[in-house]
PDB file of C-alpha atoms in Angstrom:
ATOM      1  CA  GLN A 244     -10.675  48.997 -40.595  1.00  0.00           C
ATOM      2  CA  VAL A 245     -13.237  46.393 -41.695  1.00  0.00           C
ATOM      3  CA  GLN A 246     -16.500  45.323 -39.538  1.00  0.00           C
ATOM      4  CA  LEU A 247     -18.899  42.928 -40.047  1.00  0.00           C
ATOM      5  CA  VAL A 248     -22.105  42.737 -38.472  1.00  0.00           C
ATOM      6  CA  GLU A 249     -24.476  40.541 -37.694  1.00  0.00           C
ATOM      7  CA  SER A 250     -28.086  39.953 -36.660  1.00  0.00           C
ATOM      8  CA  GLY A 251     -30.503  37.659 -36.962  1.00  0.00           C
ATOM      9  CA  GLY A 252     -30.204  35.224 -34.824  1.00  0.00           C
ATOM     10  CA  GLY A 253     -32.182  33.978 -32.120  1.00  0.00           C
ATOM     11  CA  LEU A 254     -34.954  31.521 -31.033  1.00  0.00           C
ATOM     12  CA  VAL A 255     -36.923  29.163 -33.103  1.00  0.00           C
ATOM     13  CA  GLN A 256     -38.764  25.787 -32.863  1.00  0.00           C
ATOM     14  CA  ASP A 257     -38.407  23.142 -35.423  1.00  0.00           C
ATOM     15  CA  GLY A 258     -39.222  23.511 -38.711  1.00  0.00           C
ATOM     16  CA  GLY A 259     -38.812  27.275 -38.079  1.00  0.00           C
ATOM     17  CA  SER A 260     -37.682  29.959 -40.175  1.00  0.00           C
ATOM     18  CA  LEU A 261     -35.048  32.610 -39.782  1.00  0.00           C
ATOM     19  CA  ARG A 262     -33.580  35.583 -42.044  1.00  0.00           C
ATOM     20  CA  LEU A 263     -29.915  36.502 -41.180  1.00  0.00           C
ATOM     21  CA  SER A 264     -27.985  39.694 -42.412  1.00  0.00           C
ATOM     22  CA  CYS A 265     -24.593  40.235 -42.461  1.00  0.00           C
ATOM     23  CA  ALA A 266     -23.370  44.367 -43.429  1.00  0.00           C
ATOM     24  CA  VAL A 267     -19.880  45.009 -44.764  1.00  0.00           C
ATOM     25  CA  SER A 268     -18.501  48.208 -43.201  1.00  0.00           C
ATOM     26  CA  GLY A 269     -15.219  50.229 -43.938  1.00  0.00           C
ATOM     27  CA  SER A 270     -12.734  50.301 -47.114  1.00  0.00           C
ATOM     28  CA  VAL A 271     -13.852  48.369 -49.102  1.00  0.00           C
ATOM     29  CA  LEU A 272     -12.914  47.384 -52.737  1.00  0.00           C
ATOM     30  CA  ARG A 273     -14.498  44.169 -53.847  1.00  0.00           C
ATOM     31  CA  LEU A 274     -16.043  41.840 -51.824  1.00  0.00           C
ATOM     32  CA  ASN A 275     -14.629  38.365 -53.163  1.00  0.00           C
ATOM     33  CA  SER A 276     -17.142  36.194 -51.731  1.00  0.00           C
ATOM     34  CA  MET A 277     -19.287  35.787 -49.099  1.00  0.00           C
ATOM     35  CA  ASN A 278     -19.640  33.061 -46.543  1.00  0.00           C
ATOM     36  CA  TRP A 279     -21.605  31.784 -43.432  1.00  0.00           C
ATOM     37  CA  TYR A 280     -20.025  29.093 -41.650  1.00  0.00           C
ATOM     38  CA  ARG A 281     -21.623  27.696 -38.669  1.00  0.00           C
ATOM     39  CA  GLN A 282     -19.683  25.576 -34.927  1.00  0.00           C
ATOM     40  CA  ALA A 283     -21.960  23.502 -33.273  1.00  0.00           C
ATOM     41  CA  PRO A 284     -20.680  22.439 -29.467  1.00  0.00           C
ATOM     42  CA  GLY A 285     -18.411  19.788 -29.715  1.00  0.00           C
ATOM     43  CA  LYS A 286     -18.350  19.474 -33.954  1.00  0.00           C
ATOM     44  CA  GLN A 287     -15.615  21.533 -36.460  1.00  0.00           C
ATOM     45  CA  ARG A 288     -16.821  25.457 -37.637  1.00  0.00           C
ATOM     46  CA  GLU A 289     -18.367  23.932 -41.325  1.00  0.00           C
ATOM     47  CA  LEU A 290     -19.221  25.801 -44.378  1.00  0.00           C
ATOM     48  CA  VAL A 291     -22.238  26.290 -45.374  1.00  0.00           C
ATOM     49  CA  ALA A 292     -23.223  28.634 -47.901  1.00  0.00           C
ATOM     50  CA  SER A 293     -21.190  31.093 -50.080  1.00  0.00           C
ATOM     51  CA  ILE A 294     -21.740  33.669 -53.236  1.00  0.00           C
ATOM     52  CA  THR A 295     -19.353  34.976 -55.349  1.00  0.00           C
ATOM     53  CA  THR A 296     -18.400  38.130 -57.055  1.00  0.00           C
ATOM     54  CA  ASP A 297     -20.416  36.813 -60.132  1.00  0.00           C
ATOM     55  CA  GLY A 298     -23.047  35.619 -58.154  1.00  0.00           C
ATOM     56  CA  ARG A 299     -22.814  32.063 -58.175  1.00  0.00           C
ATOM     57  CA  THR A 300     -24.178  29.470 -54.881  1.00  0.00           C
ATOM     58  CA  ASN A 301     -23.180  27.206 -53.289  1.00  0.00           C
ATOM     59  CA  TYR A 302     -24.537  25.097 -50.016  1.00  0.00           C
ATOM     60  CA  ALA A 303     -23.143  22.238 -48.016  1.00  0.00           C
ATOM     61  CA  ASP A 304     -25.400  18.877 -48.427  1.00  0.00           C
ATOM     62  CA  SER A 305     -26.933  19.386 -44.574  1.00  0.00           C
ATOM     63  CA  VAL A 306     -28.880  22.802 -45.735  1.00  0.00           C
ATOM     64  CA  LYS A 307     -29.064  22.445 -49.327  1.00  0.00           C
ATOM     65  CA  GLY A 308     -32.490  22.558 -50.427  1.00  0.00           C
ATOM     66  CA  ARG A 309     -33.360  24.556 -46.835  1.00  0.00           C
ATOM     67  CA  PHE A 310     -31.109  27.323 -46.829  1.00  0.00           C
ATOM     68  CA  THR A 311     -29.859  29.919 -48.837  1.00  0.00           C
ATOM     69  CA  ILE A 312     -27.625  32.436 -49.462  1.00  0.00           C
ATOM     70  CA  SER A 313     -28.352  36.264 -51.209  1.00  0.00           C
ATOM     71  CA  LYS A 314     -26.618  39.391 -51.456  1.00  0.00           C
ATOM     72  CA  VAL A 315     -27.100  43.453 -52.216  1.00  0.00           C
ATOM     73  CA  VAL A 316     -23.641  44.491 -53.555  1.00  0.00           C
ATOM     74  CA  ALA A 317     -24.746  48.380 -53.374  1.00  0.00           C
ATOM     75  CA  ARG A 318     -25.091  47.595 -49.285  1.00  0.00           C
ATOM     76  CA  ASN A 319     -22.191  45.553 -48.843  1.00  0.00           C
ATOM     77  CA  THR A 320     -24.308  43.140 -47.304  1.00  0.00           C
ATOM     78  CA  VAL A 321     -25.204  38.864 -47.880  1.00  0.00           C
ATOM     79  CA  TYR A 322     -28.045  37.180 -45.827  1.00  0.00           C
ATOM     80  CA  LEU A 323     -28.369  34.172 -44.918  1.00  0.00           C
ATOM     81  CA  GLN A 324     -32.558  32.362 -45.455  1.00  0.00           C
ATOM     82  CA  MET A 325     -32.959  29.696 -42.418  1.00  0.00           C
ATOM     83  CA  ASN A 326     -36.434  27.295 -43.293  1.00  0.00           C
ATOM     84  CA  SER A 327     -37.349  24.212 -42.224  1.00  0.00           C
ATOM     85  CA  LEU A 328     -35.213  24.821 -38.949  1.00  0.00           C
ATOM     86  CA  ARG A 329     -34.140  21.127 -36.586  1.00  0.00           C
ATOM     87  CA  PRO A 330     -32.264  20.659 -33.995  1.00  0.00           C
ATOM     88  CA  GLU A 331     -28.856  19.500 -36.012  1.00  0.00           C
ATOM     89  CA  ASP A 332     -29.033  23.660 -37.391  1.00  0.00           C
ATOM     90  CA  THR A 333     -28.390  24.710 -33.722  1.00  0.00           C
ATOM     91  CA  ALA A 334     -25.041  26.176 -33.854  1.00  0.00           C
ATOM     92  CA  VAL A 335     -22.915  30.051 -33.325  1.00  0.00           C
ATOM     93  CA  TYR A 336     -23.175  31.206 -37.190  1.00  0.00           C
ATOM     94  CA  TYR A 337     -20.187  33.305 -38.440  1.00  0.00           C
ATOM     95  CA  CYS A 338     -20.369  35.767 -41.983  1.00  0.00           C
ATOM     96  CA  ASN A 339     -16.860  35.642 -43.798  1.00  0.00           C
ATOM     97  CA  ALA A 340     -15.706  38.358 -46.060  1.00  0.00           C
ATOM     98  CA  ASP A 341     -13.099  37.712 -48.961  1.00  0.00           C
ATOM     99  CA  ALA A 342     -12.171  41.309 -49.427  1.00  0.00           C
ATOM    100  CA  THR A 343     -10.395  43.672 -51.954  1.00  0.00           C
ATOM    101  CA  THR A 344      -9.374  46.551 -49.289  1.00  0.00           C
ATOM    102  CA  ALA A 345      -8.645  49.661 -49.012  1.00  0.00           C
ATOM    103  CA  GLN A 346      -5.616  50.209 -46.616  1.00  0.00           C
ATOM    104  CA  ALA A 347      -3.126  53.203 -45.514  1.00  0.00           C
ATOM    105  CA  THR A 348      -0.237  51.223 -47.184  1.00  0.00           C
ATOM    106  CA  GLY A 349      -1.810  50.264 -49.989  1.00  0.00           C
ATOM    107  CA  VAL A 350      -4.712  47.849 -51.448  1.00  0.00           C
ATOM    108  CA  ARG A 351      -5.246  44.295 -49.738  1.00  0.00           C
ATOM    109  CA  ARG A 352      -7.089  41.353 -50.190  1.00  0.00           C
ATOM    110  CA  GLY A 353      -7.774  39.090 -47.158  1.00  0.00           C
ATOM    111  CA  GLY A 354     -10.389  37.130 -44.401  1.00  0.00           C
ATOM    112  CA  TYR A 355     -13.066  39.183 -42.671  1.00  0.00           C
ATOM    113  CA  TRP A 356     -14.677  37.469 -39.894  1.00  0.00           C
ATOM    114  CA  GLY A 357     -18.538  38.379 -37.934  1.00  0.00           C
ATOM    115  CA  GLN A 358     -18.554  37.720 -34.529  1.00  0.00           C
ATOM    116  CA  GLY A 359     -21.570  35.518 -34.740  1.00  0.00           C
ATOM    117  CA  THR A 360     -24.715  34.954 -33.485  1.00  0.00           C
ATOM    118  CA  GLN A 361     -26.685  32.263 -31.925  1.00  0.00           C
ATOM    119  CA  VAL A 362     -29.322  30.231 -33.390  1.00  0.00           C
ATOM    120  CA  THR A 363     -30.904  27.518 -30.903  1.00  0.00           C
ATOM    121  CA  VAL A 364     -33.503  25.308 -32.466  1.00  0.00           C
ATOM    122  CA  SER A 365     -36.099  24.097 -30.345  1.00  0.00           C
ATOM    123  CA  SER A 366     -36.869  20.431 -30.673  1.00  0.00           C
TER     124      SER A 366
END
């Protein structure tokens, strides 16, 4: 069983910073990519940042220059450093992994999600 556990969300003032973390546990053979999504009230879920196996990163235009995604491969952990936060960044943030895992029936590749963590930026 693969599990994603997130931490680091909370309340921060306009212009402040937060660091989210997501640890992936279970019989993971390979993390093909790790991603952060967010969903604000009344809006669709959007991809915020992603990082591939070889370390290539991608960011949504709205967070480019302010957010940084990184990972520690040995710990199967991904981070999202969020700086210069604005009220419009307020959302539930979700960790996502495209992982190859060991199952009882064999090797499987699929997507896995964290439970989500609330980030609130006060104006």
